Amino acid sequence: KAGVTQTPRYLIKTRGQQVTLSCSPISGHRSVSWYQQTPGQGLQFLFEYFSETQRNKGNFPGRFSGRQFSNSRSEMNVSTLELGDSALYLCASSSFDIMETQYFGPGTRLLVL
Amino acid sequence: QKEVEQNSGPLSVPEGAIASLNCTYSDRGSQSFFWYRQYSGKSPELIMFIYSNGDKEDGRFTAQLNKASQYVSLLIRDSQPSDSATYLCARGGGGGSEKLVFGKGTKLTVNP
């Protein structure tokens, strides 16, 4: 099976802009979670989607949003970018066959200038 | 108190030695625990998961879980330079959620 794919892999934006990141889960996986990784805070949970519904949300401002489509692909959007949003954004997919076991994509590295 | 804490390291061991990585967690209701390996510039890669008290072995890796003491550990036997990476401990969110709560990771260096 192909792994989790994320696009784009690298992105440079300026403050105030918005960005949309995309994630395609492993075939057959219906749950997609998003994480932000920074050197200072480590890996932090953003949100989780299952069957097009957001099931869980981390402690991030409303500028961070996401959605999931009927084919389980997911997007996350960050509006009004701030310098502190520079991070590696990771998508993970999971199957309920092995509860909570998540497989990560390669990530999107976002740099906000 | 942070939910998942790891000894920050860095940890340095000689090739062929046993590397011991430790993790404690605060939520007694946690049921599932995961170890991920992350090479510099790469995304986390799942090594092992453990749900039950005791040891779970997979090749050179052994995960240990002690729910009474709220700690999880990962032992790497016969450490190789290719094991040099940051190791992330995570607990499952529980309640049907797929959310993982991660520690900040321990950087391991295996010296040839």
PDB file of C-alpha atoms in Angstrom:
ATOM      1  CA  LYS A   1       0.000   0.000   0.000  1.00  0.00           C
ATOM      2  CA  ALA A   2       1.116   3.519  -0.678  1.00  0.00           C
ATOM      3  CA  GLY A   3       1.807   5.570   2.413  1.00  0.00           C
ATOM      4  CA  VAL A   4       0.375   8.862   3.516  1.00  0.00           C
ATOM      5  CA  THR A   5       1.080  11.623   1.031  1.00  0.00           C
ATOM      6  CA  GLN A   6       1.181  15.331   1.712  1.00  0.00           C
ATOM      7  CA  THR A   7       1.388  18.273  -0.628  1.00  0.00           C
ATOM      8  CA  PRO A   8       3.130  20.556  -0.964  1.00  0.00           C
ATOM      9  CA  ARG A   9       6.313  19.440   0.773  1.00  0.00           C
ATOM     10  CA  TYR A  10       7.697  22.937   1.238  1.00  0.00           C
ATOM     11  CA  LEU A  11       6.028  26.288   1.355  1.00  0.00           C
ATOM     12  CA  ILE A  12       7.153  29.849   1.953  1.00  0.00           C
ATOM     13  CA  LYS A  13       4.554  32.465   2.799  1.00  0.00           C
ATOM     14  CA  THR A  14       4.503  35.941   4.258  1.00  0.00           C
ATOM     15  CA  ARG A  15       2.689  37.148   7.326  1.00  0.00           C
ATOM     16  CA  GLY A  16      -0.996  37.733   6.797  1.00  0.00           C
ATOM     17  CA  GLN A  17      -1.343  35.276   3.945  1.00  0.00           C
ATOM     18  CA  GLN A  18      -3.257  32.045   4.148  1.00  0.00           C
ATOM     19  CA  VAL A  19      -2.213  28.537   3.259  1.00  0.00           C
ATOM     20  CA  THR A  20      -3.911  25.236   2.451  1.00  0.00           C
ATOM     21  CA  LEU A  21      -2.167  21.922   2.979  1.00  0.00           C
ATOM     22  CA  SER A  22      -3.365  18.609   1.619  1.00  0.00           C
ATOM     23  CA  CYS A  23      -3.153  15.057   2.885  1.00  0.00           C
ATOM     24  CA  SER A  24      -4.109  11.736   1.304  1.00  0.00           C
ATOM     25  CA  PRO A  25      -4.318   8.894   3.815  1.00  0.00           C
ATOM     26  CA  ILE A  26      -3.313   5.294   3.332  1.00  0.00           C
ATOM     27  CA  SER A  27      -5.902   3.521   1.209  1.00  0.00           C
ATOM     28  CA  GLY A  28      -8.693   2.243   3.436  1.00  0.00           C
ATOM     29  CA  HIS A  29      -7.849   4.511   6.354  1.00  0.00           C
ATOM     30  CA  ARG A  30     -10.751   6.744   7.290  1.00  0.00           C
ATOM     31  CA  SER A  31      -9.221   8.697  10.147  1.00  0.00           C
ATOM     32  CA  VAL A  32      -6.878  11.596   9.510  1.00  0.00           C
ATOM     33  CA  SER A  33      -5.139  13.657  12.160  1.00  0.00           C
ATOM     34  CA  TRP A  34      -3.004  16.751  11.832  1.00  0.00           C
ATOM     35  CA  TYR A  35      -0.069  17.763  14.006  1.00  0.00           C
ATOM     36  CA  GLN A  36       2.227  20.743  14.199  1.00  0.00           C
ATOM     37  CA  GLN A  37       5.867  20.159  15.063  1.00  0.00           C
ATOM     38  CA  THR A  38       8.185  22.925  16.201  1.00  0.00           C
ATOM     39  CA  PRO A  39      11.555  22.724  17.977  1.00  0.00           C
ATOM     40  CA  GLY A  40      10.171  24.457  21.042  1.00  0.00           C
ATOM     41  CA  GLN A  41       6.802  22.771  21.478  1.00  0.00           C
ATOM     42  CA  GLY A  42       7.403  19.410  19.873  1.00  0.00           C
ATOM     43  CA  LEU A  43       4.530  17.567  18.237  1.00  0.00           C
ATOM     44  CA  GLN A  44       1.169  19.091  19.031  1.00  0.00           C
ATOM     45  CA  PHE A  45      -2.229  17.802  17.984  1.00  0.00           C
ATOM     46  CA  LEU A  46      -4.277  20.090  15.760  1.00  0.00           C
ATOM     47  CA  PHE A  47      -7.392  18.131  14.836  1.00  0.00           C
ATOM     48  CA  GLU A  48      -8.742  14.760  13.856  1.00  0.00           C
ATOM     49  CA  TYR A  49     -11.283  13.831  11.212  1.00  0.00           C
ATOM     50  CA  PHE A  50     -13.246  10.679  10.669  1.00  0.00           C
ATOM     51  CA  SER A  51     -15.875  10.205   7.985  1.00  0.00           C
ATOM     52  CA  GLU A  52     -15.821  13.912   7.142  1.00  0.00           C
ATOM     53  CA  THR A  53     -16.498  14.910  10.759  1.00  0.00           C
ATOM     54  CA  GLN A  54     -14.112  16.651  13.099  1.00  0.00           C
ATOM     55  CA  ARG A  55     -13.957  14.433  16.161  1.00  0.00           C
ATOM     56  CA  ASN A  56     -11.328  16.186  18.186  1.00  0.00           C
ATOM     57  CA  LYS A  57      -9.573  19.521  18.187  1.00  0.00           C
ATOM     58  CA  GLY A  58      -6.368  20.642  19.846  1.00  0.00           C
ATOM     59  CA  ASN A  59      -5.664  23.899  21.566  1.00  0.00           C
ATOM     60  CA  PHE A  60      -5.004  26.086  18.544  1.00  0.00           C
ATOM     61  CA  PRO A  61      -6.636  29.369  17.517  1.00  0.00           C
ATOM     62  CA  GLY A  62      -9.511  29.478  15.091  1.00  0.00           C
ATOM     63  CA  ARG A  63      -7.126  30.511  12.310  1.00  0.00           C
ATOM     64  CA  PHE A  64      -6.390  26.812  12.007  1.00  0.00           C
ATOM     65  CA  SER A  65      -9.135  24.835  10.345  1.00  0.00           C
ATOM     66  CA  GLY A  66      -9.535  21.656   8.423  1.00  0.00           C
ATOM     67  CA  ARG A  67     -11.906  19.430   6.569  1.00  0.00           C
ATOM     68  CA  GLN A  68     -12.162  15.934   5.247  1.00  0.00           C
ATOM     69  CA  PHE A  69     -13.685  14.810   1.990  1.00  0.00           C
ATOM     70  CA  SER A  70     -15.740  11.731   1.211  1.00  0.00           C
ATOM     71  CA  ASN A  71     -12.652   9.944  -0.145  1.00  0.00           C
ATOM     72  CA  SER A  72     -10.933  10.539   3.244  1.00  0.00           C
ATOM     73  CA  ARG A  73      -8.519  13.075   1.818  1.00  0.00           C
ATOM     74  CA  SER A  74      -8.074  16.010   4.155  1.00  0.00           C
ATOM     75  CA  GLU A  75      -7.024  19.608   3.961  1.00  0.00           C
ATOM     76  CA  MET A  76      -5.990  22.043   6.618  1.00  0.00           C
ATOM     77  CA  ASN A  77      -6.031  25.780   6.270  1.00  0.00           C
ATOM     78  CA  VAL A  78      -4.220  28.454   8.215  1.00  0.00           C
ATOM     79  CA  SER A  79      -5.429  31.992   7.717  1.00  0.00           C
ATOM     80  CA  THR A  80      -3.676  35.240   8.594  1.00  0.00           C
ATOM     81  CA  LEU A  81      -0.309  33.574   8.962  1.00  0.00           C
ATOM     82  CA  GLU A  82       1.996  34.588  11.796  1.00  0.00           C
ATOM     83  CA  LEU A  83       5.738  34.072  12.109  1.00  0.00           C
ATOM     84  CA  GLY A  84       5.095  31.515  14.835  1.00  0.00           C
ATOM     85  CA  ASP A  85       3.182  29.321  12.407  1.00  0.00           C
ATOM     86  CA  SER A  86       6.476  28.297  10.825  1.00  0.00           C
ATOM     87  CA  ALA A  87       6.610  24.576  11.499  1.00  0.00           C
ATOM     88  CA  LEU A  88       6.465  21.103  10.089  1.00  0.00           C
ATOM     89  CA  TYR A  89       2.841  20.115   9.589  1.00  0.00           C
ATOM     90  CA  LEU A  90       2.276  16.416   9.742  1.00  0.00           C
ATOM     91  CA  CYS A  91      -0.704  14.405   8.692  1.00  0.00           C
ATOM     92  CA  ALA A  92      -1.303  10.934  10.063  1.00  0.00           C
ATOM     93  CA  SER A  93      -3.829   8.329   9.055  1.00  0.00           C
ATOM     94  CA  SER A  94      -5.123   5.405  11.023  1.00  0.00           C
ATOM     95  CA  SER A  95      -7.323   2.402  10.694  1.00  0.00           C
ATOM     96  CA  PHE A  96      -9.445   1.066  13.485  1.00  0.00           C
ATOM     97  CA  ASP A  97      -7.968  -2.364  12.889  1.00  0.00           C
ATOM     98  CA  ILE A  98      -5.150  -1.378  15.223  1.00  0.00           C
ATOM     99  CA  MET A  99      -6.630   1.166  17.535  1.00  0.00           C
ATOM    100  CA  GLU A 100      -4.989   4.561  17.550  1.00  0.00           C
ATOM    101  CA  THR A 101      -1.937   3.435  15.596  1.00  0.00           C
ATOM    102  CA  GLN A 102      -1.104   6.319  13.332  1.00  0.00           C
ATOM    103  CA  TYR A 103       1.135   6.476  10.297  1.00  0.00           C
ATOM    104  CA  PHE A 104       2.643   9.775   9.385  1.00  0.00           C
ATOM    105  CA  GLY A 105       3.133  11.384   6.038  1.00  0.00           C
ATOM    106  CA  PRO A 106       6.360  13.174   5.086  1.00  0.00           C
ATOM    107  CA  GLY A 107       5.028  16.512   6.262  1.00  0.00           C
ATOM    108  CA  THR A 108       4.785  19.996   4.834  1.00  0.00           C
ATOM    109  CA  ARG A 109       7.458  22.395   5.990  1.00  0.00           C
ATOM    110  CA  LEU A 110       5.991  25.886   6.199  1.00  0.00           C
ATOM    111  CA  LEU A 111       8.143  28.960   6.548  1.00  0.00           C
ATOM    112  CA  VAL A 112       6.416  32.255   7.289  1.00  0.00           C
ATOM    113  CA  LEU A 113       8.461  35.374   6.595  1.00  0.00           C
TER     114      LEU A 113
ATOM    115  CA  GLN B   1       2.820  18.625  34.877  1.00  0.00           C
ATOM    116  CA  LYS B   2       3.290  17.742  31.230  1.00  0.00           C
ATOM    117  CA  GLU B   3       1.142  14.848  30.070  1.00  0.00           C
ATOM    118  CA  VAL B   4       3.987  12.823  28.599  1.00  0.00           C
ATOM    119  CA  GLU B   5       7.550  13.388  29.735  1.00  0.00           C
ATOM    120  CA  GLN B   6      10.717  11.939  28.343  1.00  0.00           C
ATOM    121  CA  ASN B   7      14.285  12.190  29.554  1.00  0.00           C
ATOM    122  CA  SER B   8      15.441  14.949  27.277  1.00  0.00           C
ATOM    123  CA  GLY B   9      18.896  13.580  26.649  1.00  0.00           C
ATOM    124  CA  PRO B  10      20.779  13.670  24.497  1.00  0.00           C
ATOM    125  CA  LEU B  11      21.663  10.045  25.076  1.00  0.00           C
ATOM    126  CA  SER B  12      24.891   8.688  23.690  1.00  0.00           C
ATOM    127  CA  VAL B  13      25.789   4.986  23.623  1.00  0.00           C
ATOM    128  CA  PRO B  14      28.537   2.993  21.905  1.00  0.00           C
ATOM    129  CA  GLU B  15      27.716   0.687  19.047  1.00  0.00           C
ATOM    130  CA  GLY B  16      26.549  -2.703  20.284  1.00  0.00           C
ATOM    131  CA  ALA B  17      25.331  -1.392  23.643  1.00  0.00           C
ATOM    132  CA  ILE B  18      21.770  -1.312  24.981  1.00  0.00           C
ATOM    133  CA  ALA B  19      20.033   2.044  24.710  1.00  0.00           C
ATOM    134  CA  SER B  20      17.321   2.692  27.282  1.00  0.00           C
ATOM    135  CA  LEU B  21      14.709   5.351  26.634  1.00  0.00           C
ATOM    136  CA  ASN B  22      12.160   6.281  29.266  1.00  0.00           C
ATOM    137  CA  CYS B  23       8.820   7.997  29.314  1.00  0.00           C
ATOM    138  CA  THR B  24       6.317   8.835  32.064  1.00  0.00           C
ATOM    139  CA  TYR B  25       2.715   9.903  31.685  1.00  0.00           C
ATOM    140  CA  SER B  26       0.235  11.601  33.958  1.00  0.00           C
ATOM    141  CA  ASP B  27      -3.144  10.316  32.757  1.00  0.00           C
ATOM    142  CA  ARG B  28      -3.857   7.062  34.595  1.00  0.00           C
ATOM    143  CA  GLY B  29      -6.637   6.324  32.124  1.00  0.00           C
ATOM    144  CA  SER B  30      -4.214   6.004  29.228  1.00  0.00           C
ATOM    145  CA  GLN B  31      -4.498   2.629  27.569  1.00  0.00           C
ATOM    146  CA  SER B  32      -2.184   2.653  24.580  1.00  0.00           C
ATOM    147  CA  PHE B  33       1.379   3.758  24.124  1.00  0.00           C
ATOM    148  CA  PHE B  34       3.555   4.228  21.094  1.00  0.00           C
ATOM    149  CA  TRP B  35       7.198   4.696  20.252  1.00  0.00           C
ATOM    150  CA  TYR B  36       8.131   6.572  17.115  1.00  0.00           C
ATOM    151  CA  ARG B  37      11.553   7.171  15.639  1.00  0.00           C
ATOM    152  CA  GLN B  38      12.271  10.416  13.817  1.00  0.00           C
ATOM    153  CA  TYR B  39      15.391  10.981  11.782  1.00  0.00           C
ATOM    154  CA  SER B  40      16.510  14.552  11.320  1.00  0.00           C
ATOM    155  CA  GLY B  41      14.416  16.255   8.656  1.00  0.00           C
ATOM    156  CA  LYS B  42      12.030  13.309   8.365  1.00  0.00           C
ATOM    157  CA  SER B  43       8.607  12.464   9.739  1.00  0.00           C
ATOM    158  CA  PRO B  44       7.981  10.124  12.697  1.00  0.00           C
ATOM    159  CA  GLU B  45       8.067   6.420  11.927  1.00  0.00           C
ATOM    160  CA  LEU B  46       6.200   3.945  14.132  1.00  0.00           C
ATOM    161  CA  ILE B  47       8.459   1.457  15.908  1.00  0.00           C
ATOM    162  CA  MET B  48       6.142  -0.235  18.381  1.00  0.00           C
ATOM    163  CA  PHE B  49       2.909   0.059  20.281  1.00  0.00           C
ATOM    164  CA  ILE B  50       2.031  -1.521  23.598  1.00  0.00           C
ATOM    165  CA  TYR B  51      -1.267  -1.824  25.438  1.00  0.00           C
ATOM    166  CA  SER B  52      -0.643  -4.382  28.181  1.00  0.00           C
ATOM    167  CA  ASN B  53       1.574  -4.302  31.236  1.00  0.00           C
ATOM    168  CA  GLY B  54       4.864  -6.071  30.743  1.00  0.00           C
ATOM    169  CA  ASP B  55       7.277  -6.430  27.881  1.00  0.00           C
ATOM    170  CA  LYS B  56       6.745  -6.575  24.160  1.00  0.00           C
ATOM    171  CA  GLU B  57       9.620  -7.535  21.912  1.00  0.00           C
ATOM    172  CA  ASP B  58      10.120  -6.905  18.223  1.00  0.00           C
ATOM    173  CA  GLY B  59      13.557  -7.733  16.917  1.00  0.00           C
ATOM    174  CA  ARG B  60      16.123  -5.583  18.691  1.00  0.00           C
ATOM    175  CA  PHE B  61      13.408  -3.447  20.277  1.00  0.00           C
ATOM    176  CA  THR B  62      11.611  -4.130  23.560  1.00  0.00           C
ATOM    177  CA  ALA B  63       8.858  -1.902  24.885  1.00  0.00           C
ATOM    178  CA  GLN B  64       7.993  -2.092  28.558  1.00  0.00           C
ATOM    179  CA  LEU B  65       4.829  -0.775  30.142  1.00  0.00           C
ATOM    180  CA  ASN B  66       4.130  -0.362  33.839  1.00  0.00           C
ATOM    181  CA  LYS B  67       0.707   1.188  34.327  1.00  0.00           C
ATOM    182  CA  ALA B  68       0.969   1.246  38.122  1.00  0.00           C
ATOM    183  CA  SER B  69       4.088   3.392  37.926  1.00  0.00           C
ATOM    184  CA  GLN B  70       2.885   5.198  34.808  1.00  0.00           C
ATOM    185  CA  TYR B  71       5.987   4.666  32.770  1.00  0.00           C
ATOM    186  CA  VAL B  72       6.880   3.256  29.408  1.00  0.00           C
ATOM    187  CA  SER B  73      10.331   2.431  28.196  1.00  0.00           C
ATOM    188  CA  LEU B  74      12.020   1.351  25.013  1.00  0.00           C
ATOM    189  CA  LEU B  75      15.156  -0.769  24.997  1.00  0.00           C
ATOM    190  CA  ILE B  76      17.271  -1.037  21.886  1.00  0.00           C
ATOM    191  CA  ARG B  77      19.650  -3.971  21.982  1.00  0.00           C
ATOM    192  CA  ASP B  78      22.839  -4.134  19.917  1.00  0.00           C
ATOM    193  CA  SER B  79      22.510  -0.438  19.053  1.00  0.00           C
ATOM    194  CA  GLN B  80      23.668   0.549  15.588  1.00  0.00           C
ATOM    195  CA  PRO B  81      24.733   3.956  14.237  1.00  0.00           C
ATOM    196  CA  SER B  82      21.594   3.799  12.065  1.00  0.00           C
ATOM    197  CA  ASP B  83      19.544   3.913  15.297  1.00  0.00           C
ATOM    198  CA  SER B  84      20.744   7.477  15.861  1.00  0.00           C
ATOM    199  CA  ALA B  85      17.550   9.530  15.819  1.00  0.00           C
ATOM    200  CA  THR B  86      15.041  11.221  18.088  1.00  0.00           C
ATOM    201  CA  TYR B  87      12.668   8.805  19.788  1.00  0.00           C
ATOM    202  CA  LEU B  88       9.174  10.011  20.555  1.00  0.00           C
ATOM    203  CA  CYS B  89       6.914   8.477  23.160  1.00  0.00           C
ATOM    204  CA  ALA B  90       3.166   8.979  22.768  1.00  0.00           C
ATOM    205  CA  ARG B  91       0.002   7.920  24.515  1.00  0.00           C
ATOM    206  CA  GLY B  92      -3.330   7.335  22.854  1.00  0.00           C
ATOM    207  CA  GLY B  93      -6.143   9.769  23.423  1.00  0.00           C
ATOM    208  CA  GLY B  94      -8.609   7.096  24.436  1.00  0.00           C
ATOM    209  CA  GLY B  95     -12.381   7.284  24.186  1.00  0.00           C
ATOM    210  CA  GLY B  96     -12.379   6.399  20.515  1.00  0.00           C
ATOM    211  CA  SER B  97     -10.195   9.367  19.649  1.00  0.00           C
ATOM    212  CA  GLU B  98      -7.206   8.860  17.403  1.00  0.00           C
ATOM    213  CA  LYS B  99      -5.398  11.774  19.016  1.00  0.00           C
ATOM    214  CA  LEU B 100      -1.878  11.077  20.213  1.00  0.00           C
ATOM    215  CA  VAL B 101      -0.161  13.055  22.952  1.00  0.00           C
ATOM    216  CA  PHE B 102       3.583  13.159  22.431  1.00  0.00           C
ATOM    217  CA  GLY B 103       6.565  13.732  24.648  1.00  0.00           C
ATOM    218  CA  LYS B 104       9.234  16.073  23.377  1.00  0.00           C
ATOM    219  CA  GLY B 105      11.517  13.233  22.410  1.00  0.00           C
ATOM    220  CA  THR B 106      14.924  11.904  23.358  1.00  0.00           C
ATOM    221  CA  LYS B 107      17.795  12.302  20.935  1.00  0.00           C
ATOM    222  CA  LEU B 108      19.886   9.156  20.724  1.00  0.00           C
ATOM    223  CA  THR B 109      23.362   9.001  19.233  1.00  0.00           C
ATOM    224  CA  VAL B 110      25.047   5.647  18.695  1.00  0.00           C
ATOM    225  CA  ASN B 111      28.797   6.042  18.317  1.00  0.00           C
ATOM    226  CA  PRO B 112      30.695   3.620  16.049  1.00  0.00           C
TER     227      PRO B 112
END
